Amino acid sequence: MTTVRTRIAPSPTGDPHVGTAYIALFNLCFARQHGGQFILRIEDTDQVRSTRESEQQIYDALRWLGIEWDEGPDVGGPHGPYRQSERSEIYWKYARELLEKGHAFYCFATPEELDQMRAEQQARGETPRYDGRGLRLSQDEVQQRLDAGQPYVIRMKVPEEGVCVVPDLLRGDVEIPWDRMDMQVLMKADGLPTYFLANVVDDHLMGITHVLRGEEWLPSAPKLIKLYEYFGWEQPQLCYMPLLRNPDKSKLSKRKNPTSVTFYQRMGYLPEAMLNYLGRMGWSMPDEREKFTLDEMVEHFDLQRVSLGGPIFDVEKLSWLNGQWLRELSPERFAAEVQQWALNPEYLLKIAPLVQQRVETFSQIAPLAGFFFSGALNLDPALFQHKKLAADQVRLVMQLLLWKLEALRQWDKERITAVIQTVAEHQQLKLRDVMPLLFAAITGQASSVSVLDAMEILGPDLTRFRLRQAVELLGAPSKKETKEWEKLLAELG
Ligand code: GLU
């Protein structure tokens, strides 16, 4: 019997998402339960959006939760490299194979030509889709253009009619009509593959037997299935996991819930409780108990117990469960966990230089800098009353700061300061005009230690969280304001 091999294949393009951890957990449980292996692969073929920082954060977040992988970019393994950006030659080999077999073709259309094509289709009331123009080029023409060094992409052929049957372990056979599928780009003009080609090639070469992925990928499954067929490869078993949702049932989004695993770490949740909660997403223990460990989940895991009703990621329930875990810890373990959370030498060392010059006794540290050890603060609305600015401009400044800092990928004092400076200048303010607002939001006080240093140390999750708290306290923008303010945001560049 072949060994079960599962994987998680995150794209390192942002904060480590709870959805990634959730899918990782289920893949891990499935593999462990079958005595198989669980692999981590980094899908970083989007050169613009992928970063090494984000990749590292994914490793750290998963490890913090207690999710370990048997093979991966950082631990190695027999099927490496496990980072797609290092596998270009492999994808080229398979792209050429598809070209030779006539399953793929070159397309030289420029982005402008394609825009025009779509505009014309829309004007005719048609759904925009690639019209197969590349297929109409003769071999000679293709060769001439290649010789002339014209930029190109490689696209796959797809059937024009009929349905594709996607065998899903949870839903059974799902039928998707082919006419919904575009002739997908497999190789981009930058010489890197798209998700579709890279994913299929890697899952095959890495011996993946079962793919548990989020259901947002179900609509594009036919393209993957077709690629397996073109290559003549056996397709792994497919399982499309229900998406996590906000309490209002919409797709989990950071506008409504913090979605970064590191946020929960910084807020002081226990990793075991967090993992336990993720295990409750669409799944339950046979005896329906709420609290269980990873080992218990592995022992009782059964894919058939995954329910398709959208699981709700509710921070209040998570907190409740976390409380259960905390109460059952021995006082020794509790103290040790607190210490590890934020009373560890590393964190204290970051804070020490800031408070050292300002206190005469240790007992003054908590009143001065207690906000380093808090999550949400009791914000004081009076502190947001500004000498120069009207209340609405304060709201606008806070919202612009939040948006800009939400988009900031590299988190250090210089970059944070630059963002604040940009917003201040745009609003024709000085940095020092904005500072009182930041003190109010980030430290909850009129003055404290350096707030710019504090933002760096608190990190992106807590900083953004507190800014969001402030925006809400002051009154989140109305729909109309959001539109107007987003225009201002665009001006900021
Ligand atoms: N890179 C994809 C992602 O970021 C992988 C999806 C899959 O599991 O196939 O979710």
PDB file of N, CA, C and O in Angstrom, residues 397-423:
ATOM      1  N   VAL A 397      -7.523  60.749   9.831  1.00  0.00           N
ATOM      2  CA  VAL A 397      -6.090  60.473  10.028  1.00  0.00           C
ATOM      3  C   VAL A 397      -5.901  59.064  10.595  1.00  0.00           C
ATOM      4  O   VAL A 397      -5.063  58.290  10.125  1.00  0.00           O
ATOM      5  N   MET A 398      -6.721  58.720  11.573  1.00  0.00           N
ATOM      6  CA  MET A 398      -6.584  57.391  12.184  1.00  0.00           C
ATOM      7  C   MET A 398      -6.863  56.291  11.168  1.00  0.00           C
ATOM      8  O   MET A 398      -6.175  55.278  11.119  1.00  0.00           O
ATOM      9  N   GLN A 399      -7.870  56.504  10.345  1.00  0.00           N
ATOM     10  CA  GLN A 399      -8.216  55.482   9.349  1.00  0.00           C
ATOM     11  C   GLN A 399      -7.101  55.350   8.303  1.00  0.00           C
ATOM     12  O   GLN A 399      -6.730  54.240   7.917  1.00  0.00           O
ATOM     13  N   LEU A 400      -6.565  56.477   7.865  1.00  0.00           N
ATOM     14  CA  LEU A 400      -5.480  56.413   6.879  1.00  0.00           C
ATOM     15  C   LEU A 400      -4.257  55.700   7.469  1.00  0.00           C
ATOM     16  O   LEU A 400      -3.622  54.881   6.807  1.00  0.00           O
ATOM     17  N   LEU A 401      -3.969  56.014   8.726  1.00  0.00           N
ATOM     18  CA  LEU A 401      -2.845  55.342   9.385  1.00  0.00           C
ATOM     19  C   LEU A 401      -3.080  53.841   9.445  1.00  0.00           C
ATOM     20  O   LEU A 401      -2.192  53.038   9.161  1.00  0.00           O
ATOM     21  N   LEU A 402      -4.297  53.479   9.810  1.00  0.00           N
ATOM     22  CA  LEU A 402      -4.608  52.050   9.909  1.00  0.00           C
ATOM     23  C   LEU A 402      -4.436  51.372   8.543  1.00  0.00           C
ATOM     24  O   LEU A 402      -3.763  50.348   8.435  1.00  0.00           O
ATOM     25  N   TRP A 403      -5.015  51.946   7.529  1.00  0.00           N
ATOM     26  CA  TRP A 403      -4.900  51.327   6.197  1.00  0.00           C
ATOM     27  C   TRP A 403      -3.450  51.197   5.762  1.00  0.00           C
ATOM     28  O   TRP A 403      -3.016  50.159   5.260  1.00  0.00           O
ATOM     29  N   LYS A 404      -2.707  52.287   5.951  1.00  0.00           N
ATOM     30  CA  LYS A 404      -1.312  52.256   5.500  1.00  0.00           C
ATOM     31  C   LYS A 404      -0.497  51.239   6.303  1.00  0.00           C
ATOM     32  O   LYS A 404       0.347  50.545   5.765  1.00  0.00           O
ATOM     33  N   LEU A 405      -0.772  51.166   7.596  1.00  0.00           N
ATOM     34  CA  LEU A 405       0.006  50.225   8.416  1.00  0.00           C
ATOM     35  C   LEU A 405      -0.461  48.793   8.208  1.00  0.00           C
ATOM     36  O   LEU A 405       0.290  47.852   8.424  1.00  0.00           O
ATOM     37  N   GLU A 406      -1.702  48.646   7.763  1.00  0.00           N
ATOM     38  CA  GLU A 406      -2.147  47.288   7.417  1.00  0.00           C
ATOM     39  C   GLU A 406      -1.393  46.774   6.198  1.00  0.00           C
ATOM     40  O   GLU A 406      -1.207  45.575   6.033  1.00  0.00           O
ATOM     41  N   ALA A 407      -1.005  47.707   5.340  1.00  0.00           N
ATOM     42  CA  ALA A 407      -0.330  47.298   4.107  1.00  0.00           C
ATOM     43  C   ALA A 407       1.186  47.213   4.278  1.00  0.00           C
ATOM     44  O   ALA A 407       1.874  46.704   3.396  1.00  0.00           O
ATOM     45  N   LEU A 408       1.673  47.682   5.404  1.00  0.00           N
ATOM     46  CA  LEU A 408       3.135  47.695   5.594  1.00  0.00           C
ATOM     47  C   LEU A 408       3.646  46.276   5.841  1.00  0.00           C
ATOM     48  O   LEU A 408       3.229  45.620   6.797  1.00  0.00           O
ATOM     49  N   ARG A 409       4.533  45.830   4.998  1.00  0.00           N
ATOM     50  CA  ARG A 409       4.984  44.435   5.120  1.00  0.00           C
ATOM     51  C   ARG A 409       6.212  44.291   6.027  1.00  0.00           C
ATOM     52  O   ARG A 409       6.304  43.362   6.804  1.00  0.00           O
ATOM     53  N   GLN A 410       7.151  45.222   5.885  1.00  0.00           N
ATOM     54  CA  GLN A 410       8.331  45.109   6.753  1.00  0.00           C
ATOM     55  C   GLN A 410       8.166  46.057   7.923  1.00  0.00           C
ATOM     56  O   GLN A 410       8.012  47.262   7.724  1.00  0.00           O
ATOM     57  N   TRP A 411       8.183  45.482   9.095  1.00  0.00           N
ATOM     58  CA  TRP A 411       7.769  46.221  10.277  1.00  0.00           C
ATOM     59  C   TRP A 411       8.968  46.676  11.080  1.00  0.00           C
ATOM     60  O   TRP A 411       9.522  45.917  11.868  1.00  0.00           O
ATOM     61  N   ASP A 412       9.408  47.893  10.854  1.00  0.00           N
ATOM     62  CA  ASP A 412      10.441  48.447  11.721  1.00  0.00           C
ATOM     63  C   ASP A 412      10.180  49.935  11.897  1.00  0.00           C
ATOM     64  O   ASP A 412       9.389  50.531  11.172  1.00  0.00           O
ATOM     65  N   LYS A 413      10.884  50.485  12.882  1.00  0.00           N
ATOM     66  CA  LYS A 413      10.606  51.864  13.285  1.00  0.00           C
ATOM     67  C   LYS A 413      10.722  52.848  12.114  1.00  0.00           C
ATOM     68  O   LYS A 413       9.875  53.730  11.957  1.00  0.00           O
ATOM     69  N   GLU A 414      11.751  52.668  11.286  1.00  0.00           N
ATOM     70  CA  GLU A 414      11.945  53.610  10.168  1.00  0.00           C
ATOM     71  C   GLU A 414      10.753  53.576   9.229  1.00  0.00           C
ATOM     72  O   GLU A 414      10.225  54.609   8.818  1.00  0.00           O
ATOM     73  N   ARG A 415      10.349  52.374   8.877  1.00  0.00           N
ATOM     74  CA  ARG A 415       9.241  52.262   7.918  1.00  0.00           C
ATOM     75  C   ARG A 415       7.924  52.734   8.534  1.00  0.00           C
ATOM     76  O   ARG A 415       7.098  53.344   7.861  1.00  0.00           O
ATOM     77  N   ILE A 416       7.747  52.446   9.816  1.00  0.00           N
ATOM     78  CA  ILE A 416       6.522  52.903  10.486  1.00  0.00           C
ATOM     79  C   ILE A 416       6.498  54.433  10.492  1.00  0.00           C
ATOM     80  O   ILE A 416       5.493  55.067  10.164  1.00  0.00           O
ATOM     81  N   THR A 417       7.652  55.009  10.831  1.00  0.00           N
ATOM     82  CA  THR A 417       7.735  56.479  10.881  1.00  0.00           C
ATOM     83  C   THR A 417       7.446  57.068   9.501  1.00  0.00           C
ATOM     84  O   THR A 417       6.730  58.069   9.383  1.00  0.00           O
ATOM     85  N   ALA A 418       8.004  56.429   8.469  1.00  0.00           N
ATOM     86  CA  ALA A 418       7.801  56.946   7.111  1.00  0.00           C
ATOM     87  C   ALA A 418       6.307  56.955   6.760  1.00  0.00           C
ATOM     88  O   ALA A 418       5.801  57.898   6.141  1.00  0.00           O
ATOM     89  N   VAL A 419       5.601  55.906   7.169  1.00  0.00           N
ATOM     90  CA  VAL A 419       4.168  55.841   6.893  1.00  0.00           C
ATOM     91  C   VAL A 419       3.440  56.997   7.587  1.00  0.00           C
ATOM     92  O   VAL A 419       2.622  57.700   6.980  1.00  0.00           O
ATOM     93  N   ILE A 420       3.766  57.197   8.848  1.00  0.00           N
ATOM     94  CA  ILE A 420       3.080  58.246   9.614  1.00  0.00           C
ATOM     95  C   ILE A 420       3.381  59.620   8.999  1.00  0.00           C
ATOM     96  O   ILE A 420       2.497  60.461   8.846  1.00  0.00           O
ATOM     97  N   GLN A 421       4.639  59.780   8.596  1.00  0.00           N
ATOM     98  CA  GLN A 421       5.060  61.022   7.953  1.00  0.00           C
ATOM     99  C   GLN A 421       4.250  61.275   6.671  1.00  0.00           C
ATOM    100  O   GLN A 421       3.770  62.386   6.434  1.00  0.00           O
ATOM    101  N   THR A 422       4.103  60.233   5.876  1.00  0.00           N
ATOM    102  CA  THR A 422       3.344  60.381   4.617  1.00  0.00           C
ATOM    103  C   THR A 422       1.914  60.819   4.897  1.00  0.00           C
ATOM    104  O   THR A 422       1.381  61.718   4.247  1.00  0.00           O
ATOM    105  N   VAL A 423       1.291  60.163   5.864  1.00  0.00           N
ATOM    106  CA  VAL A 423      -0.098  60.517   6.180  1.00  0.00           C
ATOM    107  C   VAL A 423      -0.162  61.949   6.711  1.00  0.00           C
ATOM    108  O   VAL A 423      -1.022  62.735   6.296  1.00  0.00           O
TER     109      VAL A 423
END
